[in-house]
Amino acid sequence: DGGITQSPKYLFRKEGQNVTLSCEQNLNHDAMYWYRQDPGQGLRLIYYSQIVNDFQKGDIAEGYSVSREKKESFPLTVTSAQKNPTAFYLCASSIVAGGLGWTEAFFGQGTRLTVV
Amino acid sequence: AQTVTQSQPEMSVQEAETVTLSCTYDTSESDYYLFWYKQPPSRQMILVIRQEAYKQQNATENRFSVNFQKAAKSFSLKISDSQLGDAAMYFCAYRSVMDSNYQLIWGAGTKLIIKP
């Protein structure tokens, strides 16, 4: 089945540690995104990538880093510089379509990160 | 910059009845996409319905339909014959056709409660 897989589902981080959240898609989508969701709030964009080896900062990129070495994979690293990393993280992908093609995003099941 | 506003933090409806969730947006563009996403307790974002701005006909997907008022910049979601499984957070989202970043602009969400 085609889709987006995020792992792990739950992740615990100690203060000062870096952790990496995995996101893999087999939809052959060009664009991939990382969002952060805090309780009772909408989604905020952390990073996005439209092609391999290229990515752009979103609205809240500070304290995060990403890589896009393969089309299928877009891992997110939460660094120790992120002061309040406890949140729910969602990865998404979409087709980069020109003209008026549909460009809705497909989402993974998310990773809940907790700092202990 | 575009913005999306969902003015109802929470809505409740009796099972089998109809409920309408509101969404307004601000843009100076004429071509864009609008989406409603559902986030059930599992936290995975699921696309409910989508609308192309250049189409005047309102989109419909089974029990879900939209009332798209382009001049008023309004995009409400109507859920008919509400079911217990419809209980979720509902997010309205906007995407520009011209935005080469292909980003989604999100509302803050509406929590829908279904009363049995």
GROMACS .gro file of C-alpha atoms in nm:
model
  232
    1ASP     CA    1   0.000   0.000   0.000
    2GLY     CA    2   0.121   0.348  -0.081
    3GLY     CA    3   0.156   0.593   0.201
    4ILE     CA    4   0.370   0.780   0.447
    5THR     CA    5   0.532   0.608   0.741
    6GLN     CA    6   0.653   0.796   1.045
    7SER     CA    7   0.856   0.637   1.319
    8PRO     CA    8   0.866   0.606   1.606
    9LYS     CA    9   0.510   0.674   1.717
   10TYR     CA   10   0.630   0.787   2.061
   11LEU     CA   11   0.972   0.930   2.142
   12PHE     CA   12   1.123   1.048   2.465
   13ARG     CA   13   1.420   1.282   2.477
   14LYS     CA   14   1.639   1.388   2.760
   15GLU     CA   15   1.737   1.748   2.800
   16GLY     CA   16   2.032   1.836   2.575
   17GLN     CA   17   1.991   1.540   2.341
   18ASN     CA   18   1.937   1.547   1.968
   19VAL     CA   19   1.672   1.310   1.833
   20THR     CA   20   1.575   1.219   1.478
   21LEU     CA   21   1.222   1.152   1.357
   22SER     CA   22   1.186   0.935   1.052
   23CYS     CA   23   0.953   0.996   0.757
   24GLU     CA   24   0.938   0.768   0.454
   25GLN     CA   25   0.694   0.781   0.161
   26ASN     CA   26   0.637   0.547  -0.130
   27LEU     CA   27   0.394   0.771  -0.317
   28ASN     CA   28   0.663   0.904  -0.550
   29HIS     CA   29   0.582   1.255  -0.432
   30ASP     CA   30   0.832   1.531  -0.493
   31ALA     CA   31   0.743   1.756  -0.201
   32MET     CA   32   0.770   1.667   0.164
   33TYR     CA   33   0.690   1.868   0.474
   34TRP     CA   34   0.733   1.866   0.850
   35TYR     CA   35   0.472   2.024   1.074
   36ARG     CA   36   0.453   2.076   1.445
   37GLN     CA   37   0.122   2.064   1.629
   38ASP     CA   38   0.077   2.183   1.986
   39PRO     CA   39  -0.234   2.103   2.194
   40GLY     CA   40  -0.542   2.288   2.072
   41GLN     CA   41  -0.357   2.451   1.787
   42GLY     CA   42  -0.325   2.417   1.414
   43LEU     CA   43  -0.023   2.304   1.218
   44ARG     CA   44   0.292   2.509   1.192
   45LEU     CA   45   0.543   2.444   0.915
   46ILE     CA   46   0.897   2.358   1.024
   47TYR     CA   47   1.072   2.266   0.699
   48TYR     CA   48   0.976   2.160   0.349
   49SER     CA   49   1.151   2.015   0.049
   50GLN     CA   50   1.046   2.015  -0.314
   51ILE     CA   51   1.331   1.811  -0.459
   52VAL     CA   52   1.616   1.593  -0.343
   53ASN     CA   53   1.908   1.776  -0.182
   54ASP     CA   54   1.707   2.093  -0.141
   55PHE     CA   55   1.492   2.216   0.147
   56GLN     CA   56   1.356   2.541   0.281
   57LYS     CA   57   1.283   2.676   0.626
   58GLY     CA   58   0.924   2.712   0.731
   59ASP     CA   59   0.779   2.938   0.997
   60ILE     CA   60   0.942   2.773   1.302
   61ALA     CA   61   1.270   2.619   1.177
   62GLU     CA   62   1.489   2.728   1.470
   63GLY     CA   63   1.619   2.430   1.665
   64TYR     CA   64   1.540   2.183   1.387
   65SER     CA   65   1.734   2.040   1.094
   66VAL     CA   66   1.645   1.818   0.800
   67SER     CA   67   1.802   1.634   0.510
   68ARG     CA   68   1.668   1.511   0.178
   69GLU     CA   69   1.920   1.268   0.036
   70LYS     CA   70   1.654   1.046  -0.118
   71LYS     CA   71   1.317   1.127  -0.268
   72GLU     CA   72   1.146   0.884  -0.033
   73SER     CA   73   1.297   1.007   0.292
   74PHE     CA   74   1.284   1.334   0.485
   75PRO     CA   75   1.413   1.290   0.842
   76LEU     CA   76   1.376   1.566   1.099
   77THR     CA   77   1.631   1.620   1.373
   78VAL     CA   78   1.521   1.802   1.685
   79THR     CA   79   1.836   1.954   1.828
   80SER     CA   80   1.918   2.062   2.180
   81ALA     CA   81   1.874   2.420   2.060
   82GLN     CA   82   1.498   2.366   2.041
   83LYS     CA   83   1.387   2.498   2.379
   84ASN     CA   84   1.038   2.351   2.386
   85PRO     CA   85   1.035   2.040   2.170
   86THR     CA   86   0.749   1.854   2.337
   87ALA     CA   87   0.483   1.837   2.065
   88PHE     CA   88   0.319   1.622   1.802
   89TYR     CA   89   0.508   1.611   1.472
   90LEU     CA   90   0.344   1.539   1.140
   91CYS     CA   91   0.515   1.459   0.812
   92ALA     CA   92   0.336   1.510   0.482
   93SER     CA   93   0.400   1.481   0.112
   94SER     CA   94   0.241   1.610  -0.205
   95ILE     CA   95   0.283   1.617  -0.578
   96VAL     CA   96   0.457   1.921  -0.716
   97ALA     CA   97   0.215   1.984  -0.995
   98GLY     CA   98   0.226   2.266  -1.238
   99GLY     CA   99  -0.083   2.434  -1.373
  100LEU     CA  100  -0.402   2.347  -1.190
  101GLY     CA  101  -0.321   1.993  -1.082
  102TRP     CA  102  -0.438   1.876  -0.742
  103THR     CA  103  -0.180   1.934  -0.473
  104GLU     CA  104  -0.336   1.813  -0.153
  105ALA     CA  105  -0.104   1.680   0.113
  106PHE     CA  106  -0.100   1.324   0.243
  107PHE     CA  107   0.000   1.274   0.604
  108GLY     CA  108   0.175   1.018   0.818
  109GLN     CA  109   0.040   0.910   1.155
  110GLY     CA  110   0.267   1.140   1.349
  111THR     CA  111   0.529   1.117   1.622
  112ARG     CA  112   0.465   1.232   1.976
  113LEU     CA  113   0.790   1.372   2.119
  114THR     CA  114   0.822   1.425   2.492
  115VAL     CA  115   1.115   1.577   2.677
  116VAL     CA  116   1.184   1.405   3.008
  117ALA     CA  117   0.014   3.700   0.306
  118GLN     CA  118  -0.278   3.464   0.308
  119THR     CA  119  -0.456   3.377   0.630
  120VAL     CA  120  -0.723   3.122   0.724
  121THR     CA  121  -0.964   3.176   1.011
  122GLN     CA  122  -1.186   2.921   1.182
  123SER     CA  123  -1.395   3.116   1.429
  124GLN     CA  124  -1.554   2.817   1.605
  125PRO     CA  125  -1.310   2.645   1.845
  126GLU     CA  126  -1.572   2.382   1.925
  127MET     CA  127  -1.905   2.268   1.785
  128SER     CA  128  -2.144   1.997   1.896
  129VAL     CA  129  -2.426   1.823   1.713
  130GLN     CA  130  -2.672   1.548   1.783
  131GLU     CA  131  -2.611   1.223   1.600
  132ALA     CA  132  -2.795   1.210   1.265
  133GLU     CA  133  -2.833   1.586   1.247
  134THR     CA  134  -2.655   1.837   1.025
  135VAL     CA  135  -2.373   2.068   1.130
  136THR     CA  136  -2.185   2.344   0.948
  137LEU     CA  137  -1.827   2.442   1.026
  138SER     CA  138  -1.710   2.787   0.922
  139CYS     CA  139  -1.391   2.893   0.751
  140THR     CA  140  -1.293   3.230   0.608
  141TYR     CA  141  -0.972   3.322   0.434
  142ASP     CA  142  -0.793   3.627   0.313
  143THR     CA  143  -0.615   3.639  -0.021
  144SER     CA  144  -0.562   3.870  -0.313
  145GLU     CA  145  -0.529   3.583  -0.558
  146SER     CA  146  -0.795   3.453  -0.792
  147ASP     CA  147  -0.678   3.094  -0.833
  148TYR     CA  148  -0.623   2.870  -0.534
  149TYR     CA  149  -0.727   2.547  -0.367
  150LEU     CA  150  -0.922   2.502  -0.045
  151PHE     CA  151  -0.928   2.190   0.168
  152TRP     CA  152  -1.099   2.049   0.473
  153TYR     CA  153  -0.897   1.797   0.672
  154LYS     CA  154  -1.018   1.579   0.957
  155GLN     CA  155  -0.796   1.479   1.249
  156PRO     CA  156  -0.958   1.202   1.456
  157PRO     CA  157  -0.822   1.091   1.796
  158SER     CA  158  -0.565   0.880   1.610
  159ARG     CA  159  -0.410   1.218   1.512
  160GLN     CA  160  -0.360   1.129   1.144
  161MET     CA  161  -0.478   1.407   0.912
  162ILE     CA  162  -0.727   1.285   0.655
  163LEU     CA  163  -0.845   1.484   0.355
  164VAL     CA  164  -1.224   1.528   0.366
  165ILE     CA  165  -1.298   1.746   0.067
  166ARG     CA  166  -1.130   1.989  -0.170
  167GLN     CA  167  -1.241   2.281  -0.384
  168GLU     CA  168  -1.081   2.456  -0.678
  169ALA     CA  169  -1.143   2.829  -0.665
  170TYR     CA  170  -1.213   2.860  -1.038
  171LYS     CA  171  -1.499   2.610  -1.012
  172GLN     CA  172  -1.827   2.766  -0.905
  173GLN     CA  173  -1.988   2.434  -0.827
  174ASN     CA  174  -1.961   2.334  -0.463
  175ALA     CA  175  -1.770   2.013  -0.398
  176THR     CA  176  -1.952   1.716  -0.246
  177GLU     CA  177  -1.822   1.389  -0.102
  178ASN     CA  178  -2.102   1.167   0.026
  179ARG     CA  179  -2.228   1.329   0.350
  180PHE     CA  180  -1.977   1.613   0.327
  181SER     CA  181  -2.035   1.923   0.117
  182VAL     CA  182  -1.900   2.273   0.106
  183ASN     CA  183  -2.053   2.615   0.059
  184PHE     CA  184  -1.789   2.807  -0.133
  185GLN     CA  185  -1.854   3.180  -0.153
  186LYS     CA  186  -1.560   3.323  -0.344
  187ALA     CA  187  -1.655   3.688  -0.319
  188ALA     CA  188  -1.709   3.657   0.055
  189LYS     CA  189  -1.395   3.441   0.090
  190SER     CA  190  -1.591   3.184   0.282
  191PHE     CA  191  -1.555   2.805   0.268
  192SER     CA  192  -1.787   2.628   0.511
  193LEU     CA  193  -1.817   2.251   0.556
  194LYS     CA  194  -2.157   2.089   0.598
  195ILE     CA  195  -2.178   1.742   0.748
  196SER     CA  196  -2.514   1.574   0.698
  197ASP     CA  197  -2.647   1.280   0.899
  198SER     CA  198  -2.369   1.318   1.156
  199GLN     CA  199  -2.217   0.995   1.282
  200LEU     CA  200  -2.016   0.917   1.593
  201GLY     CA  201  -1.713   0.856   1.373
  202ASP     CA  202  -1.725   1.216   1.255
  203ALA     CA  203  -1.603   1.334   1.596
  204ALA     CA  204  -1.265   1.495   1.531
  205MET     CA  205  -1.076   1.817   1.484
  206TYR     CA  206  -1.151   1.974   1.149
  207PHE     CA  207  -0.899   2.200   0.979
  208CYS     CA  208  -0.953   2.432   0.687
  209ALA     CA  209  -0.651   2.491   0.462
  210TYR     CA  210  -0.558   2.713   0.167
  211ARG     CA  211  -0.304   2.661  -0.106
  212SER     CA  212  -0.208   2.911  -0.369
  213VAL     CA  213  -0.183   2.795  -0.728
  214MET     CA  214   0.087   3.052  -0.791
  215ASP     CA  215   0.290   2.979  -0.480
  216SER     CA  216   0.591   2.786  -0.598
  217ASN     CA  217   0.649   2.673  -0.242
  218TYR     CA  218   0.326   2.471  -0.251
  219GLN     CA  219   0.266   2.543   0.114
  220LEU     CA  220  -0.064   2.492   0.290
  221ILE     CA  221  -0.195   2.774   0.508
  222TRP     CA  222  -0.391   2.628   0.801
  223GLY     CA  223  -0.671   2.745   1.024
  224ALA     CA  224  -0.659   2.677   1.399
  225GLY     CA  225  -0.920   2.403   1.378
  226THR     CA  226  -1.270   2.329   1.508
  227LYS     CA  227  -1.336   2.045   1.749
  228LEU     CA  228  -1.654   1.862   1.651
  229ILE     CA  229  -1.839   1.670   1.921
  230ILE     CA  230  -2.111   1.424   1.826
  231LYS     CA  231  -2.377   1.363   2.091
  232PRO     CA  232  -2.532   1.014   2.081
   0.00000   0.00000   0.00000
